């Protein structure tokens, strides 16, 4: 079975890896971590000598810290209701050990950004919002979040208090929904519908109350999107929301409400696929370029920090295009899942695709934060809601037979390779030199003055590289079909 196959190997990495994680001697050595597609090495720690010198060799990567691009916020995964359910089924000591391995910025992978749902998602234990009784005066954090989400967030923040949190609603309270903006008939369904403009102010108050309630519990909401997948009518909890609606909601209600309440949470637009055409191309024909249309309205744009994207359709180059249109606005990558669709899940293929397209690819297109979908599901892809994904895998899959046996999938290590060497507050810097098909890389200058480099070799041959910066160099043989992270 897939779960039992890797358990012994993964468990054996624990202590030795943890010791080497914290044994960084940045003045003399480069700390490296290597994962191969065939899993002969899985986040294997290595120490590489650092020397003085320079090189103009064809395989030299030259870092230029004088040229800086976007500031990085962090990397991580979604802490869904299903994730919380599975984590809470674990023995406390096992859960703590796993969360430390994942979030500890010194001895662990250093995950630094997580995404939560504002109310239910397609991976929740029920359908709900925080105001299911008619009237915004009835707002209250739902009991399922108090029971499941709060304990997990508290444990994560105890391990790494600097973890950032992004919130995203899948649906507003259903009493705020209508069938369409012409008929404005009540639409009492979790799935589909549109936001009644008559409730724009109440819905803005809903956001304010949520952020204030979370802050009262010790959970600072760094950023919020307006609607998860606003062009997806068919999710288990969903809302169709055009850019015109999102623009009007932000400029007439949400932005002013945040300003009046002193809310510093960043407002992030869009939060859907690169290609803007899901699920109905004809219906979404005028939605292409969704965030740039909102930015064109100065009254709305003044409140917006940036835009978020998913990779279920289109190409990461859309991030660069949006950046070129509005370089003053930030970019976030907020969701991609692995799963059993198509040809099925493959650690090797998904590690390579996700690092190229979602990791290094989005960073080099000006993205400042990357989050994948569920941190944890069980071996049955569960729990999940009707009409939601029943083939998704978590970054970690845990056995529901013992809630101890785990497989850490490609997403877990892809995010780890980024978060381990790219720290919050780092700046992506210019890289020059080596240009080889199938070799991808990105580099940063961290706030503490260390350098981070993430490199992917998606070829079938080992590659010799030399890295040079500030008259310091190191050499490394990069295995075929592998991801390597370096910090020094």
mmCIF file of N, CA and C in Angstrom, residues 32-153:
data_model
loop_
_atom_site.group_PDB
_atom_site.id
_atom_site.type_symbol
_atom_site.label_atom_id
_atom_site.label_comp_id
_atom_site.label_asym_id
_atom_site.label_seq_id
_atom_site.Cartn_x
_atom_site.Cartn_y
_atom_site.Cartn_z
ATOM 1 N N UNK A 32 22.632 22.309 2.492
ATOM 2 C CA UNK A 32 21.834 21.909 1.336
ATOM 3 C C UNK A 32 20.858 20.812 1.732
ATOM 4 N N UNK A 33 19.736 20.736 0.998
ATOM 5 C CA UNK A 33 18.709 19.721 1.229
ATOM 6 C C UNK A 33 18.253 19.230 -0.138
ATOM 7 N N UNK A 34 18.242 17.924 -0.329
ATOM 8 C CA UNK A 34 18.010 17.359 -1.653
ATOM 9 C C UNK A 34 16.881 16.332 -1.605
ATOM 10 N N UNK A 35 15.954 16.453 -2.561
ATOM 11 C CA UNK A 35 14.909 15.453 -2.758
ATOM 12 C C UNK A 35 14.927 15.022 -4.217
ATOM 13 N N UNK A 36 15.016 13.729 -4.435
ATOM 14 C CA UNK A 36 14.992 13.203 -5.799
ATOM 15 C C UNK A 36 13.608 12.669 -6.130
ATOM 16 N N UNK A 37 13.275 12.689 -7.392
ATOM 17 C CA UNK A 37 11.957 12.237 -7.824
ATOM 18 C C UNK A 37 11.731 10.761 -7.501
ATOM 19 N N UNK A 38 12.812 9.962 -7.519
ATOM 20 C CA UNK A 38 12.661 8.541 -7.209
ATOM 21 C C UNK A 38 12.700 8.263 -5.715
ATOM 22 N N UNK A 39 12.826 9.316 -4.897
ATOM 23 C CA UNK A 39 12.812 9.246 -3.436
ATOM 24 C C UNK A 39 14.001 8.482 -2.849
ATOM 25 N N UNK A 40 15.067 8.329 -3.639
ATOM 26 C CA UNK A 40 16.289 7.786 -3.057
ATOM 27 C C UNK A 40 16.886 8.758 -2.052
ATOM 28 N N UNK A 41 16.579 10.037 -2.224
ATOM 29 C CA UNK A 41 16.887 11.065 -1.236
ATOM 30 C C UNK A 41 15.621 11.876 -0.997
ATOM 31 N N UNK A 42 15.235 12.036 0.250
ATOM 32 C CA UNK A 42 14.050 12.811 0.594
ATOM 33 C C UNK A 42 14.448 13.857 1.631
ATOM 34 N N UNK A 43 14.565 15.084 1.183
ATOM 35 C CA UNK A 43 15.015 16.201 2.005
ATOM 36 C C UNK A 43 16.306 15.838 2.751
ATOM 37 N N UNK A 44 17.216 15.220 2.018
ATOM 38 C CA UNK A 44 18.480 14.792 2.613
ATOM 39 C C UNK A 44 19.374 16.001 2.869
ATOM 40 N N UNK A 45 19.839 16.178 4.116
ATOM 41 C CA UNK A 45 20.714 17.313 4.420
ATOM 42 C C UNK A 45 22.163 17.021 4.046
ATOM 43 N N UNK A 46 22.818 18.026 3.469
ATOM 44 C CA UNK A 46 24.217 17.925 3.089
ATOM 45 C C UNK A 46 24.928 19.203 3.501
ATOM 46 N N UNK A 47 26.210 19.121 3.741
ATOM 47 C CA UNK A 47 27.027 20.298 4.037
ATOM 48 C C UNK A 47 28.058 20.440 2.935
ATOM 49 N N UNK A 48 28.105 21.614 2.300
ATOM 50 C CA UNK A 48 28.973 21.847 1.151
ATOM 51 C C UNK A 48 29.972 22.940 1.501
ATOM 52 N N UNK A 49 31.263 22.722 1.268
ATOM 53 C CA UNK A 49 32.262 23.756 1.580
ATOM 54 C C UNK A 49 32.034 25.020 0.757
ATOM 55 N N UNK A 50 32.217 26.144 1.413
ATOM 56 C CA UNK A 50 32.120 27.455 0.771
ATOM 57 C C UNK A 50 33.522 28.025 0.684
ATOM 58 N N UNK A 51 33.919 28.465 -0.511
ATOM 59 C CA UNK A 51 35.273 28.998 -0.654
ATOM 60 C C UNK A 51 35.231 30.377 -1.288
ATOM 61 N N UNK A 52 36.390 31.006 -1.371
ATOM 62 C CA UNK A 52 36.513 32.318 -1.993
ATOM 63 C C UNK A 52 36.949 32.132 -3.442
ATOM 64 N N UNK A 53 36.434 32.946 -4.295
ATOM 65 C CA UNK A 53 36.807 32.845 -5.694
ATOM 66 C C UNK A 53 35.656 33.223 -6.588
ATOM 67 N N UNK A 54 35.886 33.212 -7.861
ATOM 68 C CA UNK A 54 34.851 33.533 -8.832
ATOM 69 C C UNK A 54 34.995 32.606 -10.021
ATOM 70 N N UNK A 55 33.976 32.583 -10.841
ATOM 71 C CA UNK A 55 34.013 31.684 -11.994
ATOM 72 C C UNK A 55 33.111 32.230 -13.090
ATOM 73 N N UNK A 56 33.556 32.034 -14.325
ATOM 74 C CA UNK A 56 32.734 32.394 -15.477
ATOM 75 C C UNK A 56 32.352 31.143 -16.260
ATOM 76 N N UNK A 57 32.422 29.988 -15.580
ATOM 77 C CA UNK A 57 32.085 28.721 -16.207
ATOM 78 C C UNK A 57 30.638 28.728 -16.698
ATOM 79 N N UNK A 58 30.371 27.977 -17.759
ATOM 80 C CA UNK A 58 29.025 27.950 -18.342
ATOM 81 C C UNK A 58 27.990 27.442 -17.348
ATOM 82 N N UNK A 59 28.397 26.646 -16.392
ATOM 83 C CA UNK A 59 27.465 26.104 -15.408
ATOM 84 C C UNK A 59 27.457 26.900 -14.109
ATOM 85 N N UNK A 60 27.948 28.129 -14.143
ATOM 86 C CA UNK A 60 27.960 28.978 -12.954
ATOM 87 C C UNK A 60 26.671 29.795 -12.864
ATOM 88 N N UNK A 61 26.076 29.782 -11.680
ATOM 89 C CA UNK A 61 24.936 30.650 -11.378
ATOM 90 C C UNK A 61 25.468 31.803 -10.530
ATOM 91 N N UNK A 62 25.302 33.002 -11.009
ATOM 92 C CA UNK A 62 25.801 34.189 -10.307
ATOM 93 C C UNK A 62 24.632 34.923 -9.681
ATOM 94 N N UNK A 63 24.700 35.119 -8.377
ATOM 95 C CA UNK A 63 23.672 35.868 -7.653
ATOM 96 C C UNK A 63 24.094 37.323 -7.564
ATOM 97 N N UNK A 64 23.154 38.225 -7.828
ATOM 98 C CA UNK A 64 23.439 39.656 -7.778
ATOM 99 C C UNK A 64 22.497 40.342 -6.793
ATOM 100 N N UNK A 65 22.905 40.473 -5.524
ATOM 101 C CA UNK A 65 22.019 41.055 -4.511
ATOM 102 C C UNK A 65 21.755 42.543 -4.703
ATOM 103 N N UNK A 66 22.464 43.183 -5.609
ATOM 104 C CA UNK A 66 22.231 44.607 -5.858
ATOM 105 C C UNK A 66 20.921 44.848 -6.590
ATOM 106 N N UNK A 67 20.413 43.830 -7.268
ATOM 107 C CA UNK A 67 19.148 43.949 -7.995
ATOM 108 C C UNK A 67 18.100 43.119 -7.260
ATOM 109 N N UNK A 68 17.144 43.806 -6.644
ATOM 110 C CA UNK A 68 16.105 43.142 -5.855
ATOM 111 C C UNK A 68 14.758 43.252 -6.560
ATOM 112 N N UNK A 69 13.954 42.214 -6.366
ATOM 113 C CA UNK A 69 12.603 42.188 -6.918
ATOM 114 C C UNK A 69 11.604 42.173 -5.759
ATOM 115 N N UNK A 70 10.629 41.272 -5.768
ATOM 116 C CA UNK A 70 9.577 41.305 -4.755
ATOM 117 C C UNK A 70 10.057 40.803 -3.392
ATOM 118 N N UNK A 71 9.413 41.316 -2.342
ATOM 119 C CA UNK A 71 9.654 40.811 -0.995
ATOM 120 C C UNK A 71 8.794 39.577 -0.771
ATOM 121 N N UNK A 72 9.382 38.551 -0.175
ATOM 122 C CA UNK A 72 8.679 37.285 0.028
ATOM 123 C C UNK A 72 7.969 37.269 1.382
ATOM 124 N N UNK A 73 6.743 36.727 1.374
ATOM 125 C CA UNK A 73 5.962 36.598 2.608
ATOM 126 C C UNK A 73 6.041 35.209 3.214
ATOM 127 N N UNK A 74 6.072 34.172 2.370
ATOM 128 C CA UNK A 74 6.166 32.844 2.946
ATOM 129 C C UNK A 74 5.524 31.755 2.107
ATOM 130 N N UNK A 75 5.540 30.547 2.681
ATOM 131 C CA UNK A 75 5.100 29.341 1.990
ATOM 132 C C UNK A 75 4.374 28.432 2.970
ATOM 133 N N UNK A 76 3.409 27.669 2.470
ATOM 134 C CA UNK A 76 2.712 26.762 3.369
ATOM 135 C C UNK A 76 1.572 26.039 2.701
ATOM 136 N N UNK A 77 0.545 25.746 3.487
ATOM 137 C CA UNK A 77 -0.575 24.939 3.022
ATOM 138 C C UNK A 77 -1.852 25.392 3.705
ATOM 139 N N UNK A 78 -2.981 24.906 3.191
ATOM 140 C CA UNK A 78 -4.278 25.248 3.767
ATOM 141 C C UNK A 78 -4.554 24.398 4.997
ATOM 142 N N UNK A 79 -4.974 25.061 6.057
ATOM 143 C CA UNK A 79 -5.405 24.370 7.272
ATOM 144 C C UNK A 79 -6.936 24.317 7.216
ATOM 145 N N UNK A 80 -7.440 23.318 6.505
ATOM 146 C CA UNK A 80 -8.883 23.177 6.309
ATOM 147 C C UNK A 80 -9.512 22.471 7.511
ATOM 148 N N UNK A 81 -10.837 22.446 7.517
ATOM 149 C CA UNK A 81 -11.532 21.706 8.557
ATOM 150 C C UNK A 81 -11.143 20.238 8.550
ATOM 151 N N UNK A 82 -10.968 19.667 7.348
ATOM 152 C CA UNK A 82 -10.557 18.270 7.231
ATOM 153 C C UNK A 82 -9.160 18.062 7.787
ATOM 154 N N UNK A 83 -8.257 18.997 7.497
ATOM 155 C CA UNK A 83 -6.904 18.925 8.058
ATOM 156 C C UNK A 83 -6.965 18.919 9.579
ATOM 157 N N UNK A 84 -7.739 19.838 10.130
ATOM 158 C CA UNK A 84 -7.847 19.923 11.590
ATOM 159 C C UNK A 84 -8.430 18.643 12.176
ATOM 160 N N UNK A 85 -9.460 18.117 11.537
ATOM 161 C CA UNK A 85 -10.093 16.877 12.002
ATOM 162 C C UNK A 85 -9.062 15.758 12.094
ATOM 163 N N UNK A 86 -8.279 15.577 11.044
ATOM 164 C CA UNK A 86 -7.288 14.507 11.033
ATOM 165 C C UNK A 86 -6.168 14.741 12.031
ATOM 166 N N UNK A 87 -5.704 15.973 12.134
ATOM 167 C CA UNK A 87 -4.647 16.280 13.104
ATOM 168 C C UNK A 87 -5.110 16.006 14.533
ATOM 169 N N UNK A 88 -6.356 16.359 14.817
ATOM 170 C CA UNK A 88 -6.868 16.167 16.172
ATOM 171 C C UNK A 88 -7.134 14.703 16.495
ATOM 172 N N UNK A 89 -7.179 13.847 15.487
ATOM 173 C CA UNK A 89 -7.310 12.415 15.721
ATOM 174 C C UNK A 89 -5.975 11.786 16.137
ATOM 175 N N UNK A 90 -4.885 12.476 15.904
ATOM 176 C CA UNK A 90 -3.563 11.967 16.261
ATOM 177 C C UNK A 90 -3.339 12.050 17.771
ATOM 178 N N UNK A 91 -2.422 11.244 18.266
ATOM 179 C CA UNK A 91 -2.001 11.406 19.648
ATOM 180 C C UNK A 91 -1.333 12.773 19.779
ATOM 181 N N UNK A 92 -1.569 13.489 20.874
ATOM 182 C CA UNK A 92 -1.012 14.840 21.006
ATOM 183 C C UNK A 92 0.487 14.911 20.766
ATOM 184 N N UNK A 93 1.228 13.940 21.266
ATOM 185 C CA UNK A 93 2.677 14.000 21.098
ATOM 186 C C UNK A 93 3.078 13.787 19.636
ATOM 187 N N UNK A 94 2.316 12.949 18.912
ATOM 188 C CA UNK A 94 2.610 12.750 17.485
ATOM 189 C C UNK A 94 2.270 13.996 16.680
ATOM 190 N N UNK A 95 1.134 14.601 16.998
ATOM 191 C CA UNK A 95 0.731 15.817 16.300
ATOM 192 C C UNK A 95 1.744 16.940 16.545
ATOM 193 N N UNK A 96 2.157 17.118 17.778
ATOM 194 C CA UNK A 96 3.123 18.166 18.103
ATOM 195 C C UNK A 96 4.425 17.951 17.343
ATOM 196 N N UNK A 97 4.887 16.708 17.294
ATOM 197 C CA UNK A 97 6.129 16.416 16.574
ATOM 198 C C UNK A 97 5.994 16.760 15.091
ATOM 199 N N UNK A 98 4.855 16.416 14.491
ATOM 200 C CA UNK A 98 4.636 16.708 13.074
ATOM 201 C C UNK A 98 4.562 18.213 12.831
ATOM 202 N N UNK A 99 3.827 18.923 13.667
ATOM 203 C CA UNK A 99 3.696 20.369 13.481
ATOM 204 C C UNK A 99 5.031 21.081 13.694
ATOM 205 N N UNK A 100 5.841 20.582 14.611
ATOM 206 C CA UNK A 100 7.174 21.171 14.791
ATOM 207 C C UNK A 100 8.031 20.920 13.559
ATOM 208 N N UNK A 101 7.972 19.713 13.033
ATOM 209 C CA UNK A 101 8.727 19.414 11.818
ATOM 210 C C UNK A 101 8.296 20.327 10.677
ATOM 211 N N UNK A 102 7.029 20.661 10.629
ATOM 212 C CA UNK A 102 6.476 21.444 9.523
ATOM 213 C C UNK A 102 6.698 22.943 9.693
ATOM 214 N N UNK A 103 6.478 23.457 10.913
ATOM 215 C CA UNK A 103 6.432 24.912 11.102
ATOM 216 C C UNK A 103 7.621 25.508 11.849
ATOM 217 N N UNK A 104 8.402 24.713 12.543
ATOM 218 C CA UNK A 104 9.510 25.279 13.302
ATOM 219 C C UNK A 104 10.507 25.932 12.345
ATOM 220 N N UNK A 105 10.802 27.228 12.526
ATOM 221 C CA UNK A 105 11.659 27.929 11.569
ATOM 222 C C UNK A 105 13.145 27.596 11.713
ATOM 223 N N UNK A 106 13.529 26.929 12.786
ATOM 224 C CA UNK A 106 14.928 26.573 12.986
ATOM 225 C C UNK A 106 15.160 25.085 12.775
ATOM 226 N N UNK A 107 14.430 24.269 13.501
ATOM 227 C CA UNK A 107 14.650 22.826 13.449
ATOM 228 C C UNK A 107 13.705 22.095 12.500
ATOM 229 N N UNK A 108 12.793 22.811 11.863
ATOM 230 C CA UNK A 108 11.844 22.190 10.950
ATOM 231 C C UNK A 108 11.903 22.805 9.570
ATOM 232 N N UNK A 109 10.845 22.618 8.812
ATOM 233 C CA UNK A 109 10.783 23.146 7.452
ATOM 234 C C UNK A 109 10.495 24.637 7.417
ATOM 235 N N UNK A 110 9.915 25.168 8.476
ATOM 236 C CA UNK A 110 9.684 26.603 8.536
ATOM 237 C C UNK A 110 8.526 27.097 7.698
ATOM 238 N N UNK A 111 7.482 26.268 7.502
ATOM 239 C CA UNK A 111 6.288 26.780 6.834
ATOM 240 C C UNK A 111 5.884 28.096 7.505
ATOM 241 N N UNK A 112 5.514 29.089 6.686
ATOM 242 C CA UNK A 112 5.341 30.430 7.245
ATOM 243 C C UNK A 112 4.052 31.134 6.826
ATOM 244 N N UNK A 113 3.237 30.512 5.972
ATOM 245 C CA UNK A 113 1.977 31.134 5.551
ATOM 246 C C UNK A 113 0.933 30.026 5.416
ATOM 247 N N UNK A 114 -0.246 30.226 6.010
ATOM 248 C CA UNK A 114 -1.317 29.242 5.905
ATOM 249 C C UNK A 114 -2.594 29.925 5.448
ATOM 250 N N UNK A 115 -3.477 29.129 4.874
ATOM 251 C CA UNK A 115 -4.758 29.641 4.392
ATOM 252 C C UNK A 115 -5.878 28.908 5.113
ATOM 253 N N UNK A 116 -6.861 29.665 5.604
ATOM 254 C CA UNK A 116 -8.018 29.082 6.265
ATOM 255 C C UNK A 116 -9.281 29.565 5.558
ATOM 256 N N UNK A 117 -10.361 28.828 5.726
ATOM 257 C CA UNK A 117 -11.628 29.266 5.155
ATOM 258 C C UNK A 117 -12.395 30.112 6.169
ATOM 259 N N UNK A 118 -13.091 31.098 5.654
ATOM 260 C CA UNK A 118 -13.963 31.944 6.486
ATOM 261 C C UNK A 118 -15.350 31.297 6.436
ATOM 262 N N UNK A 119 -15.629 30.438 7.397
ATOM 263 C CA UNK A 119 -16.784 29.558 7.308
ATOM 264 C C UNK A 119 -16.345 28.237 6.699
ATOM 265 N N UNK A 120 -17.249 27.533 6.059
ATOM 266 C CA UNK A 120 -16.928 26.206 5.531
ATOM 267 C C UNK A 120 -16.189 26.302 4.205
ATOM 268 N N UNK A 121 -15.605 25.166 3.816
ATOM 269 C CA UNK A 121 -15.058 24.985 2.481
ATOM 270 C C UNK A 121 -15.529 23.617 1.995
ATOM 271 N N UNK A 122 -14.995 23.161 0.864
ATOM 272 C CA UNK A 122 -15.345 21.819 0.408
ATOM 273 C C UNK A 122 -14.626 20.746 1.219
ATOM 274 N N UNK A 123 -13.744 21.154 2.115
ATOM 275 C CA UNK A 123 -13.098 20.235 3.053
ATOM 276 C C UNK A 123 -13.373 20.696 4.478
ATOM 277 N N UNK A 124 -14.655 20.678 4.831
ATOM 278 C CA UNK A 124 -15.117 21.005 6.177
ATOM 279 C C UNK A 124 -15.972 19.857 6.691
ATOM 280 N N UNK A 125 -16.336 19.930 7.956
ATOM 281 C CA UNK A 125 -17.146 18.873 8.554
ATOM 282 C C UNK A 125 -18.640 19.106 8.359
ATOM 283 N N UNK A 126 -19.000 20.280 7.813
ATOM 284 C CA UNK A 126 -20.408 20.604 7.562
ATOM 285 C C UNK A 126 -20.436 21.862 6.713
ATOM 286 N N UNK A 127 -21.633 22.237 6.229
ATOM 287 C CA UNK A 127 -21.807 23.524 5.564
ATOM 288 C C UNK A 127 -22.206 24.555 6.617
ATOM 289 N N UNK A 128 -21.495 25.684 6.657
ATOM 290 C CA UNK A 128 -21.817 26.710 7.648
ATOM 291 C C UNK A 128 -21.106 28.009 7.316
ATOM 292 N N UNK A 129 -21.643 29.101 7.840
ATOM 293 C CA UNK A 129 -20.930 30.368 7.899
ATOM 294 C C UNK A 129 -20.956 30.811 9.353
ATOM 295 N N UNK A 130 -20.494 32.023 9.603
ATOM 296 C CA UNK A 130 -20.485 32.541 10.961
ATOM 297 C C UNK A 130 -21.707 33.417 11.257
ATOM 298 N N UNK A 131 -22.698 33.337 10.343
ATOM 299 C CA UNK A 131 -23.932 34.106 10.567
ATOM 300 C C UNK A 131 -25.070 33.429 9.816
ATOM 301 N N UNK A 132 -25.442 32.243 10.252
ATOM 302 C CA UNK A 132 -26.447 31.472 9.529
ATOM 303 C C UNK A 132 -27.879 31.855 9.885
ATOM 304 N N UNK A 133 -28.053 32.600 10.952
ATOM 305 C CA UNK A 133 -29.367 33.182 11.262
ATOM 306 C C UNK A 133 -29.448 34.559 10.624
ATOM 307 N N UNK A 134 -30.590 34.884 10.042
ATOM 308 C CA UNK A 134 -30.738 36.144 9.306
ATOM 309 C C UNK A 134 -30.475 37.337 10.223
ATOM 310 N N UNK A 135 -29.624 38.249 9.727
ATOM 311 C CA UNK A 135 -29.293 39.452 10.487
ATOM 312 C C UNK A 135 -27.840 39.440 10.930
ATOM 313 N N UNK A 136 -27.067 40.455 10.544
ATOM 314 C CA UNK A 136 -25.641 40.485 10.850
ATOM 315 C C UNK A 136 -25.395 40.577 12.354
ATOM 316 N N UNK A 137 -26.399 41.006 13.105
ATOM 317 C CA UNK A 137 -26.262 41.044 14.565
ATOM 318 C C UNK A 137 -26.121 39.638 15.159
ATOM 319 N N UNK A 138 -26.403 38.606 14.352
ATOM 320 C CA UNK A 138 -26.294 37.224 14.820
ATOM 321 C C UNK A 138 -24.926 36.602 14.523
ATOM 322 N N UNK A 139 -23.990 37.426 14.108
ATOM 323 C CA UNK A 139 -22.639 36.915 13.834
ATOM 324 C C UNK A 139 -22.035 36.284 15.081
ATOM 325 N N UNK A 140 -21.440 35.107 14.899
ATOM 326 C CA UNK A 140 -20.673 34.445 15.963
ATOM 327 C C UNK A 140 -19.808 33.380 15.314
ATOM 328 N N UNK A 141 -18.561 33.264 15.739
ATOM 329 C CA UNK A 141 -17.693 32.218 15.202
ATOM 330 C C UNK A 141 -18.345 30.860 15.417
ATOM 331 N N UNK A 142 -18.392 30.061 14.369
ATOM 332 C CA UNK A 142 -19.087 28.774 14.417
ATOM 333 C C UNK A 142 -18.398 27.805 15.385
ATOM 334 N N UNK A 143 -19.189 26.962 15.998
ATOM 335 C CA UNK A 143 -18.667 26.026 16.994
ATOM 336 C C UNK A 143 -17.656 25.049 16.397
ATOM 337 N N UNK A 144 -17.808 24.679 15.117
ATOM 338 C CA UNK A 144 -16.839 23.770 14.509
ATOM 339 C C UNK A 144 -15.453 24.390 14.440
ATOM 340 N N UNK A 145 -15.382 25.688 14.175
ATOM 341 C CA UNK A 145 -14.081 26.360 14.164
ATOM 342 C C UNK A 145 -13.500 26.444 15.568
ATOM 343 N N UNK A 146 -14.339 26.706 16.544
ATOM 344 C CA UNK A 146 -13.856 26.736 17.926
ATOM 345 C C UNK A 146 -13.321 25.368 18.335
ATOM 346 N N UNK A 147 -14.005 24.325 17.897
ATOM 347 C CA UNK A 147 -13.631 22.963 18.291
ATOM 348 C C UNK A 147 -12.395 22.453 17.563
ATOM 349 N N UNK A 148 -12.321 22.722 16.252
ATOM 350 C CA UNK A 148 -11.284 22.096 15.430
ATOM 351 C C UNK A 148 -10.166 23.048 15.019
ATOM 352 N N UNK A 149 -10.550 24.204 14.466
ATOM 353 C CA UNK A 149 -9.549 25.117 13.923
ATOM 354 C C UNK A 149 -8.731 25.802 15.011
ATOM 355 N N UNK A 150 -9.390 26.315 16.024
ATOM 356 C CA UNK A 150 -8.690 27.101 17.044
ATOM 357 C C UNK A 150 -7.563 26.323 17.720
ATOM 358 N N UNK A 151 -7.792 25.078 18.155
ATOM 359 C CA UNK A 151 -6.687 24.356 18.803
ATOM 360 C C UNK A 151 -5.482 24.151 17.893
ATOM 361 N N UNK A 152 -5.730 23.897 16.603
ATOM 362 C CA UNK A 152 -4.619 23.685 15.676
ATOM 363 C C UNK A 152 -3.871 24.994 15.429
ATOM 364 N N UNK A 153 -4.598 26.085 15.238
ATOM 365 C CA UNK A 153 -3.931 27.374 15.052
ATOM 366 C C UNK A 153 -3.095 27.744 16.264
#
